[in-house]
Structures are given as C-alpha cells and as structure tokens.
Amino acid sequence: MKPDVTKNNKGVEFWTNKISEQEMPALCSMLRTLEQLAKDDVSSMAVLGRSVMYDNALTSKVLRVANSAIYNKGISQVTTVSRAAVVLGFDVIRNVCITAQLLTSMLENKNLSESVFQRLIRLMARAFQAAMLTKMMLADHDEAFQEEAFIAALLYHLGESAFWSTGGVVAEQLDKALQQTDDNVVKLSLVREYLGTSFNQLTLHIARSWGLGEMLLNSLNNPNERSPEVRSIYLGNKLAEALAVADSDPEQLQKRVQQAAEMLQQPVEVFQKQLLETIEATAKLAEDYGSKELVQYLPNAVDATTTLQAPPTWIARPTNLNIQLDKLRELTNLTMVKADFNQVVSVAMSGMLDGIGLDRTAVLLLSPNRKMLQPRVVMGDGDEALKKELILELDQRFSELSACIERGQGFWFNLQHKLRLPERFEKLLPENGCMFAPLKVESKVIGVFYADRASSGRDIEQQDFDSFAHFVQLTNLCLSMAYRH
C-alpha cells in the first residue's frame, strides 16, 4: 500500500516540527533546557531541580538511578535531585534526567499498534545498550566526557525512535512495508518514500533543532572520524546492533568485537570480558530506570558468550606473494592465446583472493544504457549474497565511481581514508573499505573489478590496491588481445 499522506506534509522539516511541537513537546523542551545549562554556572543546579521537581514519576526515577549500584559507589542514599547533583556531579545527574525523560516520552504512547510498539522497544533497547557500551569504551576519559558520549550514543537514532513513537497511519503503513523485505537498500527507499527523508537526516535535523550538543552532531555528521568519542559512539551502536542479531549472524558480533578491541589496543579476550560485564549492567540499569519493557530485548550475557566462543566460518586469507606471481604469470601466458572472458577473470580473481589476501571480489558489467553495474562473476566469502546485493546505480554524487567508468580511473578507500558516499552506497559498501578498477576491452570501459575485506573487517592498504590494480591491468590486456580482430 502506498503512503496515504499529502505532498505538503512530507520531508524532514514536517517530521521535525510534528515531533517537536505536537508529539513530544515536553521532551523537546526539557532536552533543550538541560543541554543549554552552563556546566560552571551555579544557577544551573536550581534550573535542573525545577526541570524535574514538578514531575514526581521523573524525580523518582532519577533518584532510583542515582542510588543504583552503577552510580552510587557505597555512599549514603540521596533523597533529592539537588543533593544527587552535589554528590554525583552535575553532568551525571543532568544526563540521568535526559535518559529518564527520553525513555518515558518514547514509551508512553498507548495508541501504538502492537507491531509498531515492538519495533520501538527493540530500537530503544539497542540505543540503551549502545550508550552503555560507548561509555565503557571511554572508561579512560573523565566522567563528564563519558556521560556526554553516553547521551550522544543514546540519541544516535533519535529520529527513527521518535517517528515510531508518534504512531499513526504512516508509521503503521511503513511498518507493514518494512516487514515485507530483508533488503536494507529497499528499506532505505521505503523510508524515503513514506517520510520524504531518511531516518539519519531526521535525527540530524532534530539534534540541531533541539540543540543536542556538539558531540552528537559531530558523530552524526562525521561518523568515520577517528576521534575516540566518535569512534566509540559508532562502534557502540554497531556492537548493539550485532548483539541484537547474534543468533542469526554470529560473525557480525565477532568482527565488531575485534574492531573494538583493536581500537582500544586490548586483547580480544579482555574486551570480551568488559563487554559481558556491560551487558549485565545494562539490564540492571534499565530496571532502575523503570523500563522493564526493554529488558526482554536487551542481549543476554550467556547467549553472547556462546556466540563469541563459536569458531568463525570465515578465515582471513594472508597475503601470499608466491601465489600472486603464479597468477600474474598465468595471466601473462593467457595474453598469447585468445582465452575466453570467464577464464581470464577467474585467474585474476583467484589471484586477488589467495595472492593479495582479499575476502571478496567481483566483476560488475555495465548495463546497455551504462547507468547500472551488475555482478557477472563473484568469488570469495558470501559470493551468492554479493551477487544479489551488489547492484550499483550510477550516481554523479559518487564522483569516484563515475570517474572510474568515464575516465578509467581506479580508486579505493579504507577506515582511515573514507569517502563521503550517497546514503544508499554507504549501506551497500563495507565500512572498512573496498576497491574499484575499470574493466576495459581495448579502450572501452565495459564494467569494473570490485574487491573488499568485508568478512574479516581488516583494513585495505595502499600496497593492496597497487597489487589489485596490477591484476586488473593485466586482465584488461588479456581481454583486449582476445577480442582484437
């Protein structure tokens, strides 16, 4: 069913205004007030107290959390918000207030359909888990910094959470449409169709409108920045997502744990222990916030342990110079004969996998109108999935790919040297990078070679791209010789 909305009420401005002014004015007002409080202003304490003192339920939650095992380290119980701020610090209590108000506001709409409510609960559970993981990964930083990162991670998907919590016809229609597909690219298109914007853009617009702090805005605008807080917020959310689907996709969790351990420069076993402790602490804190609905959707430490101990089904291929040389010689010999297309590209791709040590590679051919790239041959980990998913509609905003097709220029990127991609390409291409190089017959580009290390999560380096480009150049020479009249 198509969305039953008029053209006038679609888009990021409409949804931001609807959420801010009609659906969640109390949350909007409180977050703006708390974010604007000066940390060194004596009057901030009084403003903080007034922000919650007239809401008995909120005051009760704040005090329960302030006296929880996570925050109250053996000191006597606090009985007022102002006293809690003195004992635990203004930043801690301010962010406890934000978290309590957010959870209350998101889950108080009683008019949601069961399906939309369950979707919202799952999303909020992941956000809460992500916030706890982010804070854990920044344990070496001061408490104010940790608390700011906690809130930024909690609000990282605020636009999506706020949309579902508003309910209504559009939410129910979109929910039903999303249930019909497992394809992430199709899901992104559906969201844009129904809302006139993406959830990411909605989050960014709400964050700006509500004045939700530089750390959140920076993490949304520059998710690939290498600063500790942005990287931790990003990985905290990715770890929470991986934990939520660990039963069906255990490899995803294993790879995220590996990435986080590398970022913190810790042995994987040390990080795993911290991860499991944080999972247990998250469930206890959710109960302290009075959000027992979240607990059943939070990950279980026992299940996570089982997943992490399972052997991965993928094995990272090492670089092997001898295999590279053998495959390059084989390609050189094929220039002497009129070898067929599949024979040439198969030799090249096996050299890329077993010689360079890549995880996946593919040949994508241009469609007759030269506006789409579709996989023709794929090899490596998850080759069938790659063949189904890696269909690329050319977009001038992805200038590097356009240059690859139009001017025959190969390119690559990795975690440190990211490209700013259109959103649909971000979802298709692995975040740790990939490589493209033009597939030519004589001087005409007919497609591209593609390669990545998506399975193992390892970075791609300059020498990997140089070797990849060498294989492609020799392949192009073989094909030009074979098709020359």
Coordinates of C-alpha atoms in Angstrom, one line a residue:
M1 CA 0.0 0.0 0.0
K2 CA 1.3 3.5 -0.9
P3 CA 1.6 6.0 1.9
D4 CA -1.6 7.9 2.5
V5 CA 0.0 11.3 3.0
T6 CA -0.2 14.6 1.0
K7 CA 2.9 16.0 -0.6
N8 CA 2.7 19.0 1.7
N9 CA 3.4 17.2 4.9
K10 CA 6.4 15.1 3.9
G11 CA 10.0 15.8 4.5
V12 CA 12.4 16.5 7.3
E13 CA 11.0 19.9 8.3
F14 CA 7.5 18.4 8.6
W15 CA 8.5 15.5 10.8
T16 CA 10.8 17.6 12.9
N17 CA 8.1 20.1 13.6
K18 CA 5.5 17.4 14.2
I19 CA 7.7 15.5 16.7
S20 CA 8.9 18.7 18.4
E21 CA 5.6 20.6 18.7
Q22 CA 2.8 18.0 18.6
E23 CA 4.1 14.7 19.7
M24 CA 6.9 15.3 22.2
P25 CA 6.9 19.0 23.3
A26 CA 7.8 18.1 26.9
L27 CA 10.8 16.0 25.8
C28 CA 11.9 18.7 23.4
S29 CA 11.6 21.5 26.0
M30 CA 13.4 19.5 28.7
L31 CA 16.3 18.4 26.4
R32 CA 16.8 22.0 25.2
T33 CA 16.8 23.3 28.7
L34 CA 19.2 20.7 30.1
E35 CA 21.6 21.0 27.1
Q36 CA 21.7 24.7 27.5
L37 CA 22.7 24.7 31.1
A38 CA 26.2 26.0 31.7
K39 CA 28.3 23.4 33.5
D40 CA 30.1 26.1 35.5
D41 CA 27.0 28.2 36.3
V42 CA 25.8 28.0 39.9
S43 CA 22.3 28.7 38.8
S44 CA 22.3 25.5 36.7
M45 CA 21.7 23.4 39.8
A46 CA 18.5 25.3 40.6
V47 CA 17.3 25.1 37.0
L48 CA 18.0 21.4 36.9
G49 CA 15.9 20.9 40.1
R50 CA 13.0 22.9 38.7
S51 CA 13.1 20.9 35.5
V52 CA 12.1 17.7 37.3
M53 CA 10.7 18.7 40.7
Y54 CA 7.1 19.0 39.5
D55 CA 7.2 15.5 37.9
N56 CA 7.0 13.0 40.7
A57 CA 7.5 10.0 38.5
L58 CA 10.6 11.5 36.8
T59 CA 12.0 12.5 40.2
S60 CA 11.5 9.0 41.5
K61 CA 13.3 7.5 38.5
V62 CA 16.2 9.9 38.8
L63 CA 16.7 9.2 42.5
R64 CA 16.4 5.4 41.9
V65 CA 19.1 5.6 39.3
A66 CA 21.3 7.9 41.4
N67 CA 21.2 5.4 44.2
S68 CA 21.8 2.4 41.9
A69 CA 24.9 0.3 42.1
I70 CA 26.3 1.8 38.9
Y71 CA 26.3 5.4 40.1
N72 CA 26.2 5.2 43.9
K73 CA 29.6 3.8 44.9
G74 CA 28.9 3.0 48.6
I75 CA 27.9 6.4 49.7
S76 CA 24.7 7.1 51.7
Q77 CA 21.5 7.3 49.8
V78 CA 20.5 10.7 48.3
T79 CA 16.9 11.8 48.6
T80 CA 16.7 15.0 46.5
V81 CA 17.8 15.7 42.9
S82 CA 19.9 18.7 44.0
R83 CA 21.7 16.6 46.6
A84 CA 22.3 13.9 44.0
A85 CA 23.9 16.5 41.7
V86 CA 26.2 17.6 44.5
V87 CA 27.2 14.1 45.4
L88 CA 27.5 12.5 41.9
G89 CA 28.3 15.6 39.9
F90 CA 26.1 17.9 37.8
D91 CA 26.9 16.1 34.5
V92 CA 25.9 12.7 35.8
I93 CA 22.5 13.9 37.1
R94 CA 21.8 16.0 34.1
N95 CA 22.2 13.1 31.8
V96 CA 20.3 10.7 34.1
C97 CA 17.4 13.2 33.8
I98 CA 17.8 13.3 30.0
T99 CA 17.8 9.5 29.8
A100 CA 14.8 9.1 32.2
Q101 CA 12.7 11.7 30.3
L102 CA 13.7 10.1 26.9
L103 CA 12.6 6.6 28.0
T104 CA 9.4 7.9 29.5
S105 CA 8.5 10.0 26.4
M106 CA 9.2 7.3 23.9
L107 CA 7.3 4.6 25.6
E108 CA 4.2 6.5 26.9
N109 CA 2.1 6.5 23.7
K110 CA -0.6 3.9 24.4
N111 CA -2.1 4.2 20.9
L112 CA 0.6 2.4 19.0
S113 CA -0.2 -0.8 17.3
E114 CA 1.5 -3.9 18.8
S115 CA 3.8 -4.3 15.8
V116 CA 5.0 -0.7 15.9
F117 CA 5.4 -0.8 19.7
Q118 CA 7.6 -3.9 19.5
R119 CA 9.7 -2.2 16.8
L120 CA 10.1 0.8 19.0
I121 CA 11.0 -1.3 22.1
R122 CA 13.7 -3.2 20.1
L123 CA 15.1 0.1 18.8
M124 CA 15.2 1.7 22.3
A125 CA 16.8 -1.4 23.8
R126 CA 19.6 -1.2 21.2
A127 CA 20.1 2.5 21.9
F128 CA 20.3 1.9 25.6
Q129 CA 22.8 -0.9 25.1
A130 CA 24.8 1.2 22.7
A131 CA 25.0 4.0 25.2
M132 CA 26.4 1.7 27.9
L133 CA 28.9 0.2 25.5
T134 CA 30.1 3.6 24.4
K135 CA 30.6 4.7 28.0
M136 CA 32.5 1.5 28.7
M137 CA 34.9 2.1 25.8
L138 CA 35.7 5.6 27.0
A139 CA 36.5 4.5 30.6
D140 CA 39.9 6.1 30.5
H141 CA 38.3 9.6 29.9
D142 CA 36.8 11.8 32.6
E143 CA 33.3 11.2 33.8
A144 CA 31.8 14.3 32.2
F145 CA 33.2 13.2 28.8
Q146 CA 31.8 9.6 29.3
E147 CA 28.4 11.0 30.2
E148 CA 28.2 13.2 27.1
A149 CA 29.2 10.3 24.9
F150 CA 26.5 8.1 26.7
I151 CA 23.8 10.6 25.7
A152 CA 25.2 11.0 22.2
A153 CA 25.0 7.2 21.7
L154 CA 21.6 7.0 23.2
L155 CA 20.3 9.7 20.8
Y156 CA 22.1 8.4 17.8
H157 CA 18.9 7.1 16.3
L158 CA 16.6 9.6 17.9
G159 CA 14.8 10.4 14.6
E160 CA 13.8 6.8 14.0
S161 CA 12.7 6.3 17.6
A162 CA 10.7 9.5 17.7
F163 CA 9.0 8.6 14.4
W164 CA 7.8 5.2 15.6
S165 CA 6.8 6.6 19.0
T166 CA 4.4 9.0 17.3
G167 CA 2.4 6.2 15.8
G168 CA -0.4 7.0 13.3
V169 CA -1.3 5.8 9.8
V170 CA 2.1 6.5 8.2
A171 CA 4.0 4.6 10.9
E172 CA 1.7 1.6 10.6
Q173 CA 1.9 1.6 6.8
L174 CA 5.7 1.8 6.8
D175 CA 6.0 -0.9 9.5
K176 CA 4.0 -3.3 7.3
A177 CA 6.0 -2.4 4.2
L178 CA 9.3 -2.9 6.0
Q179 CA 8.2 -6.4 7.2
Q180 CA 7.9 -7.5 3.5
T181 CA 11.7 -7.2 2.8
D182 CA 15.1 -8.1 4.3
D183 CA 16.9 -5.9 1.8
N184 CA 18.5 -2.9 3.5
V185 CA 18.6 -0.9 0.3
V186 CA 14.9 -1.5 -0.3
K187 CA 14.2 -0.5 3.4
L188 CA 16.0 2.8 2.9
S189 CA 13.9 3.5 -0.2
L190 CA 10.7 2.7 1.6
V191 CA 11.6 5.1 4.5
R192 CA 12.3 7.9 2.0
E193 CA 9.0 7.1 0.2
Y194 CA 6.9 7.3 3.3
L195 CA 8.7 10.2 5.1
G196 CA 10.2 12.2 2.3
T197 CA 13.6 11.9 4.2
S198 CA 15.8 9.3 5.8
F199 CA 15.9 8.5 9.5
N200 CA 19.5 9.7 9.6
Q201 CA 18.6 13.1 8.2
L202 CA 15.7 13.3 10.7
T203 CA 18.0 12.6 13.6
L204 CA 20.4 15.2 12.5
H205 CA 17.7 17.8 12.0
I206 CA 16.1 17.1 15.4
A207 CA 19.5 17.3 17.0
R208 CA 20.2 20.7 15.5
S209 CA 16.7 21.9 16.3
W210 CA 16.8 20.8 19.9
G211 CA 20.4 21.9 20.5
L212 CA 21.6 18.5 21.5
G213 CA 25.3 19.1 21.8
E214 CA 28.4 19.1 19.6
M215 CA 29.4 15.5 20.3
L216 CA 26.1 14.1 18.9
L217 CA 26.2 16.5 15.9
N218 CA 29.8 15.6 15.2
S219 CA 29.1 11.8 15.4
L220 CA 26.2 12.2 13.0
N221 CA 28.0 14.5 10.6
N222 CA 31.3 12.7 10.6
P223 CA 30.7 9.1 11.6
N224 CA 34.1 8.0 10.2
E225 CA 36.2 10.5 12.2
R226 CA 38.9 8.7 14.2
S227 CA 38.5 10.7 17.5
P228 CA 37.9 8.4 20.5
E229 CA 34.4 9.6 21.2
V230 CA 33.0 9.5 17.6
R231 CA 34.6 6.1 17.0
S232 CA 33.2 4.7 20.3
I233 CA 29.7 6.1 19.6
Y234 CA 29.8 4.5 16.2
L235 CA 31.1 1.1 17.4
G236 CA 28.9 1.2 20.4
N237 CA 25.9 1.3 18.1
K238 CA 27.3 -1.3 15.8
L239 CA 28.0 -3.6 18.7
A240 CA 24.5 -3.2 20.0
E241 CA 23.1 -4.0 16.5
A242 CA 25.3 -7.1 16.2
L243 CA 24.3 -8.3 19.7
A244 CA 20.6 -8.0 18.7
V245 CA 21.1 -10.3 15.7
A246 CA 23.8 -12.5 17.2
D247 CA 21.7 -15.7 16.8
S248 CA 21.3 -15.3 13.1
D249 CA 24.6 -13.5 12.3
P250 CA 27.3 -14.5 14.8
E251 CA 30.1 -13.4 12.6
Q252 CA 28.9 -9.8 12.8
L253 CA 29.4 -9.7 16.5
Q254 CA 32.8 -11.4 16.3
K255 CA 34.0 -8.8 13.8
R256 CA 32.7 -5.8 15.8
V257 CA 34.4 -7.2 19.0
Q258 CA 37.6 -7.5 17.0
Q259 CA 37.3 -3.9 15.8
A260 CA 36.6 -2.5 19.3
A261 CA 39.5 -4.4 20.8
E262 CA 41.8 -3.1 18.1
M263 CA 40.6 0.5 18.7
L264 CA 41.2 0.2 22.5
Q265 CA 44.5 -1.7 21.8
Q266 CA 43.4 -4.5 24.0
P267 CA 43.5 -8.3 23.6
V268 CA 40.1 -9.6 22.3
E269 CA 39.7 -11.7 25.5
V270 CA 40.0 -8.6 27.7
F271 CA 37.4 -6.6 25.7
Q272 CA 35.0 -9.6 25.6
K273 CA 35.1 -9.7 29.4
Q274 CA 34.2 -6.0 29.6
L275 CA 31.5 -6.5 27.0
L276 CA 29.8 -9.2 29.0
E277 CA 30.0 -7.2 32.2
T278 CA 28.4 -4.2 30.4
I279 CA 25.6 -6.4 29.1
E280 CA 24.7 -7.5 32.6
A281 CA 25.0 -3.9 34.0
T282 CA 22.7 -2.6 31.2
A283 CA 19.8 -4.9 32.2
K284 CA 20.1 -3.8 35.9
L285 CA 20.2 -0.1 34.9
A286 CA 17.1 -0.5 32.6
E287 CA 15.2 -1.8 35.6
D288 CA 16.4 1.1 37.8
Y289 CA 15.0 3.5 35.2
G290 CA 11.7 1.7 35.4
S291 CA 11.9 0.5 31.8
K292 CA 11.4 -3.2 32.3
E293 CA 9.9 -3.4 28.8
L294 CA 13.4 -3.0 27.5
V295 CA 14.9 -5.9 29.4
Q296 CA 13.5 -8.7 27.4
Y297 CA 15.0 -7.1 24.2
L298 CA 18.4 -6.5 25.7
P299 CA 21.1 -9.1 24.9
N300 CA 21.8 -11.9 27.3
A301 CA 25.4 -12.3 28.6
V302 CA 25.2 -16.1 28.4
D303 CA 24.0 -16.1 24.8
A304 CA 26.7 -13.5 23.9
T305 CA 29.3 -15.7 25.4
T306 CA 28.2 -18.7 23.3
T307 CA 28.3 -16.6 20.2
L308 CA 31.7 -15.2 20.9
Q309 CA 33.2 -18.6 21.6
A310 CA 31.9 -20.1 18.4
P311 CA 34.5 -20.5 15.7
P312 CA 34.1 -18.1 12.8
T313 CA 33.0 -19.6 9.5
W314 CA 35.4 -17.3 7.6
I315 CA 39.2 -17.4 7.7
A316 CA 41.2 -14.3 6.8
R317 CA 43.4 -15.0 3.8
P318 CA 47.0 -13.9 4.3
T319 CA 49.0 -12.1 1.6
N320 CA 51.0 -14.6 -0.4
L321 CA 53.5 -13.2 -2.9
N322 CA 54.3 -16.6 -4.4
I323 CA 50.6 -17.1 -5.4
Q324 CA 50.5 -13.5 -6.7
L325 CA 53.4 -14.2 -9.0
D326 CA 52.0 -17.5 -10.2
K327 CA 48.7 -16.0 -11.1
L328 CA 50.3 -13.0 -12.8
R329 CA 52.4 -15.4 -14.9
E330 CA 49.3 -17.3 -15.7
L331 CA 47.6 -14.1 -17.0
T332 CA 50.7 -13.2 -19.0
N333 CA 50.5 -16.6 -20.7
L334 CA 46.8 -16.0 -21.5
T335 CA 47.8 -12.9 -23.5
M336 CA 49.4 -15.3 -26.0
V337 CA 46.2 -17.1 -26.7
K338 CA 42.6 -16.0 -27.3
A339 CA 41.4 -17.0 -23.9
D340 CA 37.7 -16.6 -23.1
F341 CA 36.3 -14.0 -20.7
N342 CA 35.5 -16.3 -17.8
Q343 CA 38.9 -18.0 -17.9
V344 CA 40.8 -14.7 -17.7
V345 CA 38.7 -13.1 -14.9
S346 CA 38.7 -16.3 -12.9
V347 CA 42.5 -16.4 -12.9
A348 CA 42.7 -12.7 -11.9
M349 CA 40.1 -13.0 -9.2
S350 CA 41.7 -16.1 -7.6
G351 CA 45.0 -14.2 -7.6
M352 CA 43.3 -11.3 -5.8
L353 CA 41.8 -13.6 -3.2
D354 CA 44.7 -16.0 -2.5
G355 CA 47.6 -13.8 -3.5
I356 CA 46.6 -10.3 -2.2
G357 CA 44.6 -11.8 0.7
L358 CA 41.2 -10.2 -0.1
D359 CA 37.9 -11.6 1.2
R360 CA 35.6 -11.0 -1.8
T361 CA 35.9 -9.9 -5.4
A362 CA 33.5 -9.4 -8.3
V363 CA 33.3 -8.3 -11.9
L364 CA 30.4 -5.9 -12.5
L365 CA 29.3 -5.2 -16.0
L366 CA 27.6 -2.0 -17.2
S367 CA 24.0 -2.2 -18.4
P368 CA 23.2 -1.4 -22.0
N369 CA 22.3 2.2 -21.0
R370 CA 25.5 2.5 -18.9
K371 CA 23.6 3.6 -15.8
M372 CA 23.9 0.5 -13.7
L373 CA 26.6 -2.0 -12.7
Q374 CA 25.5 -5.6 -12.2
P375 CA 27.6 -8.6 -10.9
R376 CA 28.6 -11.0 -13.6
V377 CA 31.2 -13.1 -11.8
V378 CA 31.8 -13.2 -8.0
M379 CA 34.3 -15.1 -5.9
G380 CA 35.1 -15.3 -2.2
D381 CA 33.2 -15.2 1.1
G382 CA 29.4 -14.9 0.8
D383 CA 29.6 -14.9 -3.0
E384 CA 25.9 -15.6 -3.6
A385 CA 24.9 -12.8 -1.3
L386 CA 27.3 -10.4 -3.0
K387 CA 25.8 -11.4 -6.4
K388 CA 22.3 -10.4 -5.2
E389 CA 23.2 -7.3 -3.3
L390 CA 26.0 -5.5 -5.2
I391 CA 23.8 -3.8 -7.9
L392 CA 25.0 -0.2 -8.2
E393 CA 23.0 2.5 -9.9
L394 CA 25.5 5.1 -11.1
D395 CA 25.2 8.4 -9.2
Q396 CA 27.1 11.6 -10.1
R397 CA 27.4 12.3 -6.3
F398 CA 29.6 9.2 -6.2
S399 CA 32.2 11.0 -8.3
E400 CA 35.0 8.4 -7.8
L401 CA 32.8 5.7 -9.3
S402 CA 31.8 8.0 -12.2
A403 CA 35.5 8.8 -12.9
C404 CA 36.2 5.0 -12.8
I405 CA 33.7 4.5 -15.6
E406 CA 34.1 7.7 -17.6
R407 CA 37.9 8.2 -17.4
G408 CA 39.1 4.7 -16.4
Q409 CA 40.5 5.7 -13.0
G410 CA 40.6 3.1 -10.2
F411 CA 40.2 4.1 -6.6
W412 CA 40.0 2.7 -3.1
F413 CA 39.2 3.7 0.5
N414 CA 39.6 2.3 4.0
L415 CA 38.7 3.2 7.6
Q416 CA 41.2 6.0 7.7
H417 CA 40.6 7.4 4.3
K418 CA 36.9 7.4 4.0
L419 CA 34.8 8.7 1.1
R420 CA 31.6 10.8 1.6
L421 CA 29.2 8.5 -0.2
P422 CA 25.5 8.9 -1.0
E423 CA 23.5 7.1 1.7
R424 CA 22.5 4.1 -0.5
F425 CA 26.1 3.4 -1.3
E426 CA 27.0 3.6 2.4
K427 CA 24.7 0.7 3.1
L428 CA 25.9 -1.4 0.1
L429 CA 29.7 -1.0 0.5
P430 CA 31.6 -2.3 3.6
E431 CA 32.6 0.4 6.1
N432 CA 36.2 -0.8 6.3
G433 CA 36.7 0.0 2.6
C434 CA 36.8 -1.5 -0.9
M435 CA 38.5 -1.1 -4.2
F436 CA 37.2 -0.4 -7.8
A437 CA 39.2 -0.5 -11.0
P438 CA 37.9 -0.2 -14.6
L439 CA 37.4 -3.4 -16.7
K440 CA 38.4 -2.5 -20.3
V441 CA 38.4 -4.1 -23.7
E442 CA 40.9 -2.1 -25.6
S443 CA 40.0 1.5 -24.8
K444 CA 36.3 0.9 -23.8
V445 CA 35.3 0.5 -20.2
I446 CA 32.7 -2.3 -20.0
G447 CA 32.5 -2.6 -16.2
V448 CA 34.6 -2.7 -13.1
F449 CA 36.5 -5.0 -10.9
Y450 CA 35.5 -4.8 -7.2
A451 CA 37.2 -6.2 -4.1
D452 CA 36.9 -5.9 -0.3
R453 CA 37.8 -7.4 3.1
A454 CA 34.2 -7.2 4.4
S455 CA 34.3 -10.7 6.1
S456 CA 37.4 -10.2 8.2
G457 CA 37.0 -6.5 8.8
R458 CA 40.7 -5.9 8.0
D459 CA 41.8 -2.6 6.5
I460 CA 42.8 -2.2 2.9
E461 CA 46.3 -0.6 2.4
Q462 CA 48.0 1.1 -0.5
Q463 CA 50.0 -1.9 -1.4
D464 CA 46.8 -4.0 -1.6
F465 CA 45.4 -1.5 -4.1
D466 CA 48.6 -1.5 -6.1
S467 CA 48.5 -5.3 -6.4
F468 CA 44.8 -5.2 -7.2
A469 CA 45.4 -2.6 -9.9
H470 CA 48.3 -4.7 -11.4
F471 CA 45.9 -7.7 -11.7
V472 CA 43.3 -5.6 -13.4
Q473 CA 45.7 -4.0 -15.9
L474 CA 47.0 -7.5 -16.9
T475 CA 43.4 -8.7 -17.2
N476 CA 42.5 -5.8 -19.4
L477 CA 45.4 -6.6 -21.7
C478 CA 44.4 -10.3 -21.9
L479 CA 40.8 -9.3 -22.9
S480 CA 42.0 -6.7 -25.4
M481 CA 44.2 -9.3 -27.1
A482 CA 41.5 -11.9 -27.1
Y483 CA 38.9 -9.6 -28.7
R484 CA 41.2 -7.9 -31.1
H485 CA 40.3 -8.7 -34.7

